[in-house]
PDB file of C-alpha atoms and ligand atoms in Angstrom:
ATOM      1  CA  MET A 143     -20.722  55.124  99.232  1.00 97.00           C
ATOM      2  CA  LYS A 144     -23.284  53.810  96.130  1.00 98.00           C
ATOM      3  CA  VAL A 145     -24.917  55.973  93.495  1.00 98.00           C
ATOM      4  CA  LYS A 146     -26.980  53.889  91.071  1.00 98.00           C
ATOM      5  CA  PHE A 147     -29.932  55.340  88.459  1.00 99.00           C
ATOM      6  CA  TYR A 148     -32.918  54.276  87.597  1.00 98.00           C
ATOM      7  CA  GLY A 149     -34.983  56.846  86.408  1.00 98.00           C
ATOM      8  CA  VAL A 150     -32.798  59.834  84.017  1.00 98.00           C
ATOM      9  CA  ARG A 151     -35.691  60.657  81.946  1.00 98.00           C
ATOM     10  CA  GLY A 152     -37.195  65.302  83.007  1.00 98.00           C
ATOM     11  CA  SER A 153     -41.408  65.764  81.928  1.00 98.00           C
ATOM     12  CA  ILE A 154     -42.435  61.784  80.915  1.00 98.00           C
ATOM     13  CA  ALA A 155     -41.362  58.795  80.233  1.00 98.00           C
ATOM     14  CA  THR A 156     -39.781  58.436  76.559  1.00 98.00           C
ATOM     15  CA  ALA A 157     -40.083  54.596  75.785  1.00 97.00           C
ATOM     16  CA  GLY A 158     -38.545  53.753  72.496  1.00 97.00           C
ATOM     17  CA  ASP A 159     -35.683  52.151  70.013  1.00 98.00           C
ATOM     18  CA  GLU A 160     -34.212  56.725  70.065  1.00 98.00           C
ATOM     19  CA  THR A 161     -33.609  55.918  73.502  1.00 98.00           C
ATOM     20  CA  ARG A 162     -32.257  52.873  74.371  1.00 98.00           C
ATOM     21  CA  ARG A 163     -28.914  53.463  76.149  1.00 98.00           C
ATOM     22  CA  TYR A 164     -29.580  56.336  77.425  1.00 98.00           C
ATOM     23  CA  GLY A 165     -32.771  55.658  79.138  1.00 98.00           C
ATOM     24  CA  GLY A 166     -36.590  56.137  78.949  1.00 98.00           C
ATOM     25  CA  ASN A 167     -37.521  56.151  82.101  1.00 98.00           C
ATOM     26  CA  THR A 168     -38.206  59.684  84.488  1.00 98.00           C
ATOM     27  CA  SER A 169     -36.532  60.613  87.525  1.00 98.00           C
ATOM     28  CA  CYS A 170     -35.383  58.535  90.536  1.00 98.00           C
ATOM     29  CA  VAL A 171     -31.907  57.614  91.927  1.00 99.00           C
ATOM     30  CA  ALA A 172     -30.945  55.280  95.119  1.00 98.00           C
ATOM     31  CA  VAL A 173     -27.657  55.709  97.726  1.00 98.00           C
ATOM     32  CA  GLN A 174     -27.124  53.623  99.152  1.00 98.00           C
ATOM     33  CA  VAL A 175     -24.515  54.248 102.510  1.00 97.00           C
ATOM     34  CA  GLY A 176     -24.658  53.333 105.260  1.00 95.00           C
ATOM     35  CA  GLY A 177     -25.896  49.735 105.482  1.00 95.00           C
ATOM     36  CA  GLU A 178     -29.260  52.359 104.554  1.00 97.00           C
ATOM     37  CA  THR A 179     -30.990  53.108 101.302  1.00 98.00           C
ATOM     38  CA  LEU A 180     -31.857  56.184 100.359  1.00 98.00           C
ATOM     39  CA  ILE A 181     -34.269  56.987  96.977  1.00 98.00           C
ATOM     40  CA  PHE A 182     -34.729  59.743  95.574  1.00 98.00           C
ATOM     41  CA  ASP A 183     -37.882  61.165  93.630  1.00 98.00           C
ATOM     42  CA  ALA A 184     -40.164  58.587  92.281  1.00 98.00           C
ATOM     43  CA  GLY A 185     -40.814  59.132  88.312  1.00 98.00           C
ATOM     44  CA  THR A 186     -41.225  55.435  86.607  1.00 98.00           C
ATOM     45  CA  GLY A 187     -37.264  54.290  87.365  1.00 98.00           C
ATOM     46  CA  ILE A 188     -38.306  53.803  90.927  1.00 98.00           C
ATOM     47  CA  ARG A 189     -40.377  50.937  89.617  1.00 98.00           C
ATOM     48  CA  ARG A 190     -37.095  49.300  88.297  1.00 98.00           C
ATOM     49  CA  LEU A 191     -35.670  49.930  91.124  1.00 98.00           C
ATOM     50  CA  GLY A 192     -38.156  48.741  93.233  1.00 98.00           C
ATOM     51  CA  THR A 193     -37.918  45.105  91.497  1.00 98.00           C
ATOM     52  CA  GLU A 194     -34.411  44.996  92.622  1.00 98.00           C
ATOM     53  CA  LEU A 195     -35.587  45.634  96.456  1.00 98.00           C
ATOM     54  CA  GLY A 196     -37.659  42.646  96.684  1.00 96.00           C
ATOM     55  CA  PHE A 197     -41.067  42.152  97.964  1.00 94.00           C
ATOM     56  CA  GLN A 198     -39.784  41.723 101.994  1.00 95.00           C
ATOM     57  CA  GLY A 199     -37.587  43.139 104.285  1.00 97.00           C
ATOM     58  CA  VAL A 200     -36.877  46.646 102.791  1.00 98.00           C
ATOM     59  CA  ARG A 201     -36.357  48.929 104.948  1.00 97.00           C
ATOM     60  CA  ALA A 202     -35.529  52.731 102.678  1.00 98.00           C
ATOM     61  CA  HIS A 203     -36.221  56.387 103.027  1.00 97.00           C
ATOM     62  CA  LEU A 204     -37.784  58.095  99.985  1.00 98.00           C
ATOM     63  CA  PHE A 205     -37.298  61.566  99.330  1.00 98.00           C
ATOM     64  CA  PHE A 206     -38.711  64.378  96.685  1.00 97.00           C
ATOM     65  CA  SER A 207     -37.088  67.412  94.980  1.00 96.00           C
ATOM     66  CA  HIS A 208     -40.741  68.329  94.599  1.00 93.00           C
ATOM     67  CA  LEU A 209     -44.646  66.865  94.073  1.00 92.00           C
ATOM     68  CA  HIS A 210     -44.079  67.429  90.026  1.00 94.00           C
ATOM     69  CA  TRP A 211     -46.182  63.673  87.749  1.00 96.00           C
ATOM     70  CA  ASP A 212     -42.420  62.905  86.509  1.00 98.00           C
ATOM     71  CA  HIS A 213     -41.269  62.154  90.216  1.00 98.00           C
ATOM     72  CA  ILE A 214     -44.463  61.345  91.050  1.00 97.00           C
ATOM     73  CA  GLN A 215     -45.885  58.481  88.951  1.00 98.00           C
ATOM     74  CA  GLY A 216     -43.411  55.410  89.745  1.00 98.00           C
ATOM     75  CA  PHE A 217     -44.512  55.113  92.673  1.00 98.00           C
ATOM     76  CA  PRO A 218     -47.690  53.149  92.980  1.00 98.00           C
ATOM     77  CA  PHE A 219     -45.587  50.504  91.048  1.00 98.00           C
ATOM     78  CA  PHE A 220     -42.913  51.266  93.966  1.00 98.00           C
ATOM     79  CA  GLY A 221     -42.691  47.127  94.974  1.00 98.00           C
ATOM     80  CA  PRO A 222     -41.884  47.518  98.070  1.00 98.00           C
ATOM     81  CA  ALA A 223     -44.281  49.579  99.531  1.00 98.00           C
ATOM     82  CA  PHE A 224     -47.130  47.511  99.551  1.00 98.00           C
ATOM     83  CA  GLY A 225     -45.101  44.643 101.219  1.00 98.00           C
ATOM     84  CA  ALA A 226     -46.532  43.998 105.208  1.00 97.00           C
ATOM     85  CA  GLY A 227     -43.278  44.549 107.571  1.00 97.00           C
ATOM     86  CA  ASN A 228     -41.371  47.091 104.783  1.00 98.00           C
ATOM     87  CA  ARG A 229     -40.177  50.109 106.385  1.00 97.00           C
ATOM     88  CA  LEU A 230     -40.534  53.397 104.325  1.00 97.00           C
ATOM     89  CA  ASP A 231     -40.317  56.953 105.183  1.00 96.00           C
ATOM     90  CA  VAL A 232     -40.976  59.430 103.306  1.00 96.00           C
ATOM     91  CA  TYR A 233     -39.967  63.271 102.660  1.00 95.00           C
ATOM     92  CA  GLY A 234     -41.204  65.664 101.322  1.00 93.00           C
ATOM     93  CA  VAL A 235     -39.990  69.401 101.858  1.00 90.00           C
ATOM     94  CA  GLN A 236     -42.545  72.788 102.009  1.00 72.00           C
ATOM     95  CA  SER A 237     -40.480  75.425 100.361  1.00 53.00           C
ATOM     96  CA  ASP A 238     -40.798  78.652 101.815  1.00 48.00           C
ATOM     97  CA  LEU A 239     -40.396  80.057  98.526  1.00 48.00           C
ATOM     98  CA  ASP A 240     -41.317  84.110  97.350  1.00 44.00           C
ATOM     99  CA  PRO A 241     -43.754  83.996  94.569  1.00 40.00           C
ATOM    100  CA  GLY A 242     -40.831  84.316  92.043  1.00 44.00           C
ATOM    101  CA  GLY A 243     -39.848  81.094  93.593  1.00 44.00           C
ATOM    102  CA  HIS A 244     -36.530  82.615  94.998  1.00 43.00           C
ATOM    103  CA  PRO A 245     -36.460  81.342  99.021  1.00 42.00           C
ATOM    104  CA  GLN A 246     -35.926  83.906 101.514  1.00 39.00           C
ATOM    105  CA  THR A 247     -33.572  82.229 103.500  1.00 35.00           C
ATOM    106  CA  ILE A 248     -30.725  79.916 103.156  1.00 30.00           C
ATOM    107  CA  GLU A 249     -30.014  78.525 105.658  1.00 30.00           C
ATOM    108  CA  PHE A 250     -29.382  74.413 107.977  1.00 26.00           C
ATOM    109  CA  PRO A 251     -30.744  74.516 111.441  1.00 27.00           C
ATOM    110  CA  MET A 252     -28.643  71.537 113.226  1.00 26.00           C
ATOM    111  CA  ALA A 253     -31.908  70.745 113.740  1.00 27.00           C
ATOM    112  CA  THR A 254     -32.583  67.036 114.267  1.00 30.00           C
ATOM    113  CA  LEU A 255     -35.488  65.447 112.947  1.00 35.00           C
ATOM    114  CA  SER A 256     -37.651  63.596 115.492  1.00 36.00           C
ATOM    115  CA  ASP A 257     -39.539  60.201 113.672  1.00 38.00           C
ATOM    116  CA  GLY A 258     -42.506  61.537 114.875  1.00 38.00           C
ATOM    117  CA  PRO A 259     -45.885  60.707 114.181  1.00 37.00           C
ATOM    118  CA  PRO A 260     -47.268  60.372 110.317  1.00 39.00           C
ATOM    119  CA  VAL A 261     -47.464  64.455 109.540  1.00 41.00           C
ATOM    120  CA  ASP A 262     -51.469  64.327 106.821  1.00 44.00           C
ATOM    121  CA  ASP A 263     -50.885  67.823 106.053  1.00 48.00           C
ATOM    122  CA  ALA A 264     -53.368  68.561 102.855  1.00 53.00           C
ATOM    123  CA  LYS A 265     -50.411  70.124 100.798  1.00 61.00           C
ATOM    124  CA  GLY A 266     -47.946  67.560 101.848  1.00 80.00           C
ATOM    125  CA  VAL A 267     -46.346  64.839 100.110  1.00 89.00           C
ATOM    126  CA  ARG A 268     -48.643  62.180 101.244  1.00 92.00           C
ATOM    127  CA  ALA A 269     -51.953  64.052 100.361  1.00 89.00           C
ATOM    128  CA  ALA A 270     -49.831  64.238  96.318  1.00 90.00           C
ATOM    129  CA  LEU A 271     -49.534  61.080  96.097  1.00 94.00           C
ATOM    130  CA  ALA A 272     -52.483  59.895  98.591  1.00 94.00           C
ATOM    131  CA  ALA A 273     -54.583  61.886  95.036  1.00 93.00           C
ATOM    132  CA  GLN A 274     -52.685  60.318  92.013  1.00 94.00           C
ATOM    133  CA  MET A 275     -53.751  56.931  94.085  1.00 96.00           C
ATOM    134  CA  THR A 276     -57.554  58.177  93.873  1.00 94.00           C
ATOM    135  CA  ALA A 277     -60.355  56.553  90.493  1.00 94.00           C
ATOM    136  CA  PRO A 278     -60.318  57.317  87.844  1.00 95.00           C
ATOM    137  CA  HIS A 279     -56.876  57.528  88.168  1.00 94.00           C
ATOM    138  CA  PHE A 280     -55.870  54.536  89.755  1.00 95.00           C
ATOM    139  CA  PRO A 281     -57.795  51.732  91.557  1.00 96.00           C
ATOM    140  CA  VAL A 282     -56.675  51.367  94.540  1.00 96.00           C
ATOM    141  CA  GLY A 283     -55.448  54.474  97.152  1.00 96.00           C
ATOM    142  CA  LEU A 284     -52.763  54.482  99.305  1.00 95.00           C
ATOM    143  CA  ASP A 285     -54.216  52.016 101.953  1.00 95.00           C
ATOM    144  CA  ALA A 286     -53.407  49.185  99.685  1.00 97.00           C
ATOM    145  CA  MET A 287     -49.956  49.626 100.525  1.00 97.00           C
ATOM    146  CA  ARG A 288     -49.486  47.413 103.501  1.00 97.00           C
ATOM    147  CA  ALA A 289     -45.715  48.361 104.622  1.00 97.00           C
ATOM    148  CA  ASP A 290     -45.120  51.082 107.619  1.00 96.00           C
ATOM    149  CA  LEU A 291     -45.330  54.453 105.323  1.00 96.00           C
ATOM    150  CA  ARG A 292     -44.319  57.754 107.280  1.00 94.00           C
ATOM    151  CA  PHE A 293     -43.999  61.060 105.995  1.00 92.00           C
ATOM    152  CA  PHE A 294     -42.256  63.487 106.777  1.00 90.00           C
ATOM    153  CA  ASP A 295     -43.021  66.882 106.203  1.00 86.00           C
ATOM    154  CA  VAL A 296     -39.685  68.616 106.279  1.00 89.00           C
ATOM    155  CA  PRO A 297     -39.710  72.227 107.306  1.00 87.00           C
ATOM    156  CA  TYR A 298     -37.480  73.887 104.566  1.00 86.00           C
ATOM    157  CA  GLY A 299     -33.385  74.397 105.738  1.00 87.00           C
ATOM    158  CA  GLU A 300     -34.318  71.255 108.292  1.00 89.00           C
ATOM    159  CA  ARG A 301     -30.995  69.160 108.617  1.00 93.00           C
ATOM    160  CA  ILE A 302     -31.972  65.486 109.066  1.00 95.00           C
ATOM    161  CA  THR A 303     -29.988  62.833 110.890  1.00 95.00           C
ATOM    162  CA  LEU A 304     -30.248  59.356 109.426  1.00 95.00           C
ATOM    163  CA  PRO A 305     -28.419  56.213 112.227  1.00 91.00           C
ATOM    164  CA  ALA A 306     -26.564  54.073 110.041  1.00 90.00           C
ATOM    165  CA  SER A 307     -23.699  51.966 110.120  1.00 85.00           C
ATOM    166  CA  SER A 308     -20.075  53.448 111.021  1.00 86.00           C
ATOM    167  CA  ALA A 309     -21.372  57.523 111.036  1.00 93.00           C
ATOM    168  CA  PRO A 310     -24.802  59.542 111.190  1.00 95.00           C
ATOM    169  CA  ILE A 311     -26.047  59.813 107.544  1.00 97.00           C
ATOM    170  CA  ILE A 312     -26.251  64.126 107.210  1.00 97.00           C
ATOM    171  CA  VAL A 313     -29.706  64.853 104.354  1.00 97.00           C
ATOM    172  CA  ARG A 314     -29.590  68.469 103.885  1.00 95.00           C
ATOM    173  CA  HIS A 315     -31.787  70.603 101.474  1.00 95.00           C
ATOM    174  CA  ILE A 316     -32.168  74.543  99.610  1.00 93.00           C
ATOM    175  CA  GLY A 317     -35.135  75.883  97.833  1.00 91.00           C
ATOM    176  CA  VAL A 318     -33.926  75.941  93.990  1.00 92.00           C
ATOM    177  CA  ASP A 319     -35.814  77.931  90.907  1.00 90.00           C
ATOM    178  CA  HIS A 320     -38.290  76.100  89.670  1.00 90.00           C
ATOM    179  CA  PRO A 321     -42.212  76.353  88.593  1.00 88.00           C
ATOM    180  CA  ASN A 322     -44.264  75.345  92.095  1.00 85.00           C
ATOM    181  CA  GLY A 323     -41.093  75.021  94.362  1.00 87.00           C
ATOM    182  CA  CYS A 324     -38.460  72.194  93.883  1.00 92.00           C
ATOM    183  CA  VAL A 325     -34.867  71.158  96.588  1.00 94.00           C
ATOM    184  CA  ALA A 326     -32.224  70.469  95.952  1.00 97.00           C
ATOM    185  CA  TRP A 327     -30.781  67.842  98.311  1.00 98.00           C
ATOM    186  CA  ARG A 328     -26.579  66.284  99.982  1.00 98.00           C
ATOM    187  CA  VAL A 329     -26.523  63.478 101.726  1.00 98.00           C
ATOM    188  CA  GLU A 330     -23.565  62.764 102.896  1.00 98.00           C
ATOM    189  CA  HIS A 331     -21.901  59.979 105.350  1.00 97.00           C
ATOM    190  CA  ASP A 332     -18.308  59.669 106.205  1.00 95.00           C
ATOM    191  CA  GLY A 333     -16.313  62.285 104.926  1.00 96.00           C
ATOM    192  CA  HIS A 334     -18.256  61.605 100.997  1.00 97.00           C
ATOM    193  CA  ALA A 335     -20.893  63.205  99.476  1.00 98.00           C
ATOM    194  CA  VAL A 336     -23.471  63.671  96.901  1.00 98.00           C
ATOM    195  CA  VAL A 337     -25.359  65.967  95.725  1.00 98.00           C
ATOM    196  CA  TYR A 338     -28.752  66.231  93.895  1.00 98.00           C
ATOM    197  CA  ALA A 339     -30.356  68.334  91.983  1.00 98.00           C
ATOM    198  CA  THR A 340     -32.680  68.699  89.476  1.00 97.00           C
ATOM    199  CA  ASP A 341     -35.270  71.041  88.203  1.00 96.00           C
ATOM    200  CA  LEU A 342     -34.002  73.617  89.096  1.00 95.00           C
ATOM    201  CA  GLU A 343     -33.523  77.224  86.296  1.00 94.00           C
ATOM    202  CA  LEU A 344     -30.288  79.721  87.524  1.00 90.00           C
ATOM    203  CA  ALA A 345     -32.835  82.876  86.943  1.00 82.00           C
ATOM    204  CA  GLN A 346     -30.998  85.077  88.551  1.00 86.00           C
ATOM    205  CA  GLY A 347     -28.219  83.431  86.671  1.00 89.00           C
ATOM    206  CA  ILE A 348     -23.976  82.783  87.685  1.00 92.00           C
ATOM    207  CA  ASP A 349     -23.780  84.451  90.757  1.00 91.00           C
ATOM    208  CA  GLY A 350     -27.897  84.869  91.932  1.00 90.00           C
ATOM    209  CA  GLU A 351     -29.174  83.826  94.805  1.00 89.00           C
ATOM    210  CA  VAL A 352     -29.323  80.274  93.480  1.00 91.00           C
ATOM    211  CA  PHE A 353     -26.492  80.490  92.330  1.00 95.00           C
ATOM    212  CA  ASN A 354     -24.419  80.814  95.596  1.00 95.00           C
ATOM    213  CA  GLY A 355     -26.205  78.310  97.591  1.00 95.00           C
ATOM    214  CA  LEU A 356     -25.919  75.761  95.481  1.00 97.00           C
ATOM    215  CA  VAL A 357     -22.642  76.669  95.263  1.00 98.00           C
ATOM    216  CA  ASP A 358     -22.287  75.564  98.987  1.00 97.00           C
ATOM    217  CA  LEU A 359     -24.398  72.809  98.776  1.00 98.00           C
ATOM    218  CA  SER A 360     -22.118  71.087  96.893  1.00 98.00           C
ATOM    219  CA  ARG A 361     -18.710  72.872  98.129  1.00 98.00           C
ATOM    220  CA  GLY A 362     -16.163  69.008  97.805  1.00 98.00           C
ATOM    221  CA  ALA A 363     -19.258  66.764  96.574  1.00 98.00           C
ATOM    222  CA  ASP A 364     -17.872  63.750  95.389  1.00 98.00           C
ATOM    223  CA  LEU A 365     -20.642  63.671  92.808  1.00 98.00           C
ATOM    224  CA  LEU A 366     -23.054  66.801  91.943  1.00 98.00           C
ATOM    225  CA  ILE A 367     -26.089  65.332  89.525  1.00 98.00           C
ATOM    226  CA  PHE A 368     -27.363  68.196  88.325  1.00 98.00           C
ATOM    227  CA  ASP A 369     -30.261  69.281  85.822  1.00 98.00           C
ATOM    228  CA  ALA A 370     -28.908  69.962  82.142  1.00 97.00           C
ATOM    229  CA  MET A 371     -32.222  69.594  80.558  1.00 98.00           C
ATOM    230  CA  TYR A 372     -30.938  72.079  77.608  1.00 97.00           C
ATOM    231  CA  THR A 373     -28.092  73.368  75.363  1.00 97.00           C
ATOM    232  CA  PRO A 374     -27.303  75.926  75.477  1.00 97.00           C
ATOM    233  CA  GLU A 375     -29.106  76.942  72.145  1.00 97.00           C
ATOM    234  CA  GLU A 376     -32.287  76.042  73.116  1.00 97.00           C
ATOM    235  CA  TYR A 377     -32.222  77.580  76.176  1.00 96.00           C
ATOM    236  CA  GLU A 378     -31.669  80.255  75.007  1.00 95.00           C
ATOM    237  CA  GLY A 379     -33.982  79.813  72.278  1.00 96.00           C
ATOM    238  CA  LYS A 380     -30.937  80.236  69.202  1.00 95.00           C
ATOM    239  CA  GLY A 381     -33.157  78.946  65.629  1.00 89.00           C
ATOM    240  CA  THR A 382     -36.016  78.278  68.647  1.00 89.00           C
ATOM    241  CA  PHE A 383     -38.195  79.538  71.599  1.00 92.00           C
ATOM    242  CA  SER A 384     -36.875  80.397  74.439  1.00 94.00           C
ATOM    243  CA  ARG A 385     -36.951  77.593  77.350  1.00 94.00           C
ATOM    244  CA  ARG A 386     -35.945  80.932  80.061  1.00 94.00           C
ATOM    245  CA  GLY A 387     -38.874  80.289  83.114  1.00 91.00           C
ATOM    246  CA  TRP A 388     -39.302  76.429  82.027  1.00 93.00           C
ATOM    247  CA  GLY A 389     -37.192  76.145  85.267  1.00 93.00           C
ATOM    248  CA  HIS A 390     -34.414  73.674  84.027  1.00 96.00           C
ATOM    249  CA  SER A 391     -30.379  74.499  82.912  1.00 97.00           C
ATOM    250  CA  THR A 392     -28.050  73.217  80.826  1.00 98.00           C
ATOM    251  CA  PHE A 393     -24.455  71.301  81.124  1.00 98.00           C
ATOM    252  CA  GLU A 394     -22.803  74.934  81.102  1.00 97.00           C
ATOM    253  CA  MET A 395     -24.947  75.966  84.074  1.00 97.00           C
ATOM    254  CA  GLY A 396     -24.077  72.456  85.150  1.00 98.00           C
ATOM    255  CA  ALA A 397     -20.468  72.719  84.961  1.00 98.00           C
ATOM    256  CA  THR A 398     -19.838  76.810  85.966  1.00 98.00           C
ATOM    257  CA  LEU A 399     -21.550  75.311  89.532  1.00 98.00           C
ATOM    258  CA  ALA A 400     -19.429  71.899  89.804  1.00 98.00           C
ATOM    259  CA  GLU A 401     -15.969  74.413  89.249  1.00 98.00           C
ATOM    260  CA  ARG A 402     -16.668  77.286  91.562  1.00 98.00           C
ATOM    261  CA  ALA A 403     -18.261  74.465  94.278  1.00 98.00           C
ATOM    262  CA  LYS A 404     -14.864  72.527  93.479  1.00 98.00           C
ATOM    263  CA  VAL A 405     -16.713  69.055  93.336  1.00 98.00           C
ATOM    264  CA  ARG A 406     -14.920  66.015  91.699  1.00 98.00           C
ATOM    265  CA  SER A 407     -17.525  64.692  89.224  1.00 98.00           C
ATOM    266  CA  LEU A 408     -20.267  66.237  87.804  1.00 98.00           C
ATOM    267  CA  CYS A 409     -23.269  64.090  85.998  1.00 98.00           C
ATOM    268  CA  LEU A 410     -26.442  65.940  84.378  1.00 98.00           C
ATOM    269  CA  THR A 411     -29.195  64.274  84.351  1.00 98.00           C
ATOM    270  CA  HIS A 412     -32.887  64.998  83.364  1.00 98.00           C
ATOM    271  CA  HIS A 413     -32.425  64.287  79.105  1.00 98.00           C
ATOM    272  CA  ASP A 414     -35.356  66.060  77.950  1.00 98.00           C
ATOM    273  CA  PRO A 415     -37.594  63.570  75.797  1.00 98.00           C
ATOM    274  CA  GLY A 416     -36.493  64.961  72.494  1.00 97.00           C
ATOM    275  CA  HIS A 417     -32.628  64.524  72.846  1.00 98.00           C
ATOM    276  CA  ASP A 418     -32.208  60.685  71.661  1.00 98.00           C
ATOM    277  CA  ASP A 419     -29.163  58.573  72.221  1.00 98.00           C
ATOM    278  CA  ALA A 420     -27.057  60.253  69.410  1.00 98.00           C
ATOM    279  CA  PHE A 421     -28.178  63.431  70.499  1.00 98.00           C
ATOM    280  CA  MET A 422     -26.629  62.757  74.318  1.00 98.00           C
ATOM    281  CA  ASP A 423     -24.059  61.370  72.861  1.00 98.00           C
ATOM    282  CA  ARG A 424     -22.868  64.901  71.167  1.00 98.00           C
ATOM    283  CA  LEU A 425     -23.737  66.316  74.250  1.00 98.00           C
ATOM    284  CA  ALA A 426     -21.903  64.699  75.874  1.00 98.00           C
ATOM    285  CA  SER A 427     -18.689  65.045  74.042  1.00 98.00           C
ATOM    286  CA  ARG A 428     -19.492  68.642  74.651  1.00 98.00           C
ATOM    287  CA  ALA A 429     -20.458  68.500  78.537  1.00 98.00           C
ATOM    288  CA  ARG A 430     -16.867  66.664  78.858  1.00 98.00           C
ATOM    289  CA  ALA A 431     -14.858  69.629  77.258  1.00 98.00           C
ATOM    290  CA  ARG A 432     -16.084  71.751  79.073  1.00 98.00           C
ATOM    291  CA  PHE A 433     -15.410  69.786  82.632  1.00 98.00           C
ATOM    292  CA  ALA A 434     -13.300  67.393  81.743  1.00 98.00           C
ATOM    293  CA  SER A 435     -15.057  65.480  84.512  1.00 98.00           C
ATOM    294  CA  THR A 436     -18.791  64.815  83.184  1.00 98.00           C
ATOM    295  CA  THR A 437     -20.972  61.951  82.456  1.00 98.00           C
ATOM    296  CA  ILE A 438     -24.332  61.516  81.019  1.00 98.00           C
ATOM    297  CA  ALA A 439     -26.952  59.774  83.593  1.00 98.00           C
ATOM    298  CA  GLN A 440     -28.247  56.543  81.879  1.00 98.00           C
ATOM    299  CA  GLU A 441     -30.472  53.660  83.231  1.00 98.00           C
ATOM    300  CA  GLY A 442     -28.685  51.289  85.207  1.00 98.00           C
ATOM    301  CA  LEU A 443     -25.339  53.301  85.402  1.00 98.00           C
ATOM    302  CA  GLU A 444     -23.888  52.445  89.156  1.00 98.00           C
ATOM    303  CA  LEU A 445     -20.794  54.893  90.609  1.00 98.00           C
ATOM    304  CA  SER A 446     -18.994  54.044  93.517  1.00 97.00           C
ATOM    305  CA  LEU A 447     -18.207  57.288  95.610  1.00 96.00           C
TER     306      LEU A 447
HETATM  307 ZN1   ZN B 551     -38.372  66.320  86.377  1.00 70.79          ZN
HETATM  308 ZN1   ZN B 552     -40.110  69.500  87.590  1.00 70.79          ZN
END
């Protein structure tokens, strides 16, 4: 299993000298596993991934954590989606969250997602992607994409099984605390696992429902990719305003989760647009002092599991 980061910034793309080393593109991570390409989120980083995949002969699975701008804005610039003959399966979850954003159930039914016809739901992932490709925001619509695009609105809690070489790929998710809802994904294949958990806040704290759900989801994973947008001081509002309720976490929370779930390594992502490279270097030292096996996501970083 190979994991490569194409976008590590949260909220808005942040180009410039101050963010050159860690990168300024928004969320996008690719996982190469069992001969398949799995992509998590289509922030602006997906443009470069598309360039690397090429225009022809591409088959990929694209999973959305949620549909905020910084996770969809790159989609209209994903080259393989325009190439006839390419195949792109797109997955989103209509998570059953209560008004407070808490998942009502955390369970993983053994159901397998069927390779069925495209779902055209007004609230689903297809509708959200189509909406950003309309006038006056964008010159061409979703129908300009000539690849075989299939959209799956995954029922909350449903486990996805993808056929692959040597063993099937299992993908499952849970709902997490984030404005408008969000899910964290886990990919398993042949004894290895990676968890993509960004845009989440542990609003009920450690040992709350979301935290315990994430411990279950992350248990024994080789790699936990985690939202650490704020420092603990920023989150609490020391010397500034509090970021509580904004839907993001800290490296402290990631470290506690990593320890509890006994993951092998932690990778922090969704960097605040205001955190320049020098700031990120300092944050990296602090995070490693707290959980030794921590890396900071950087554009172009590739990890082999
Ligand atoms: Zn985000
Ligand atoms: Zn978000």
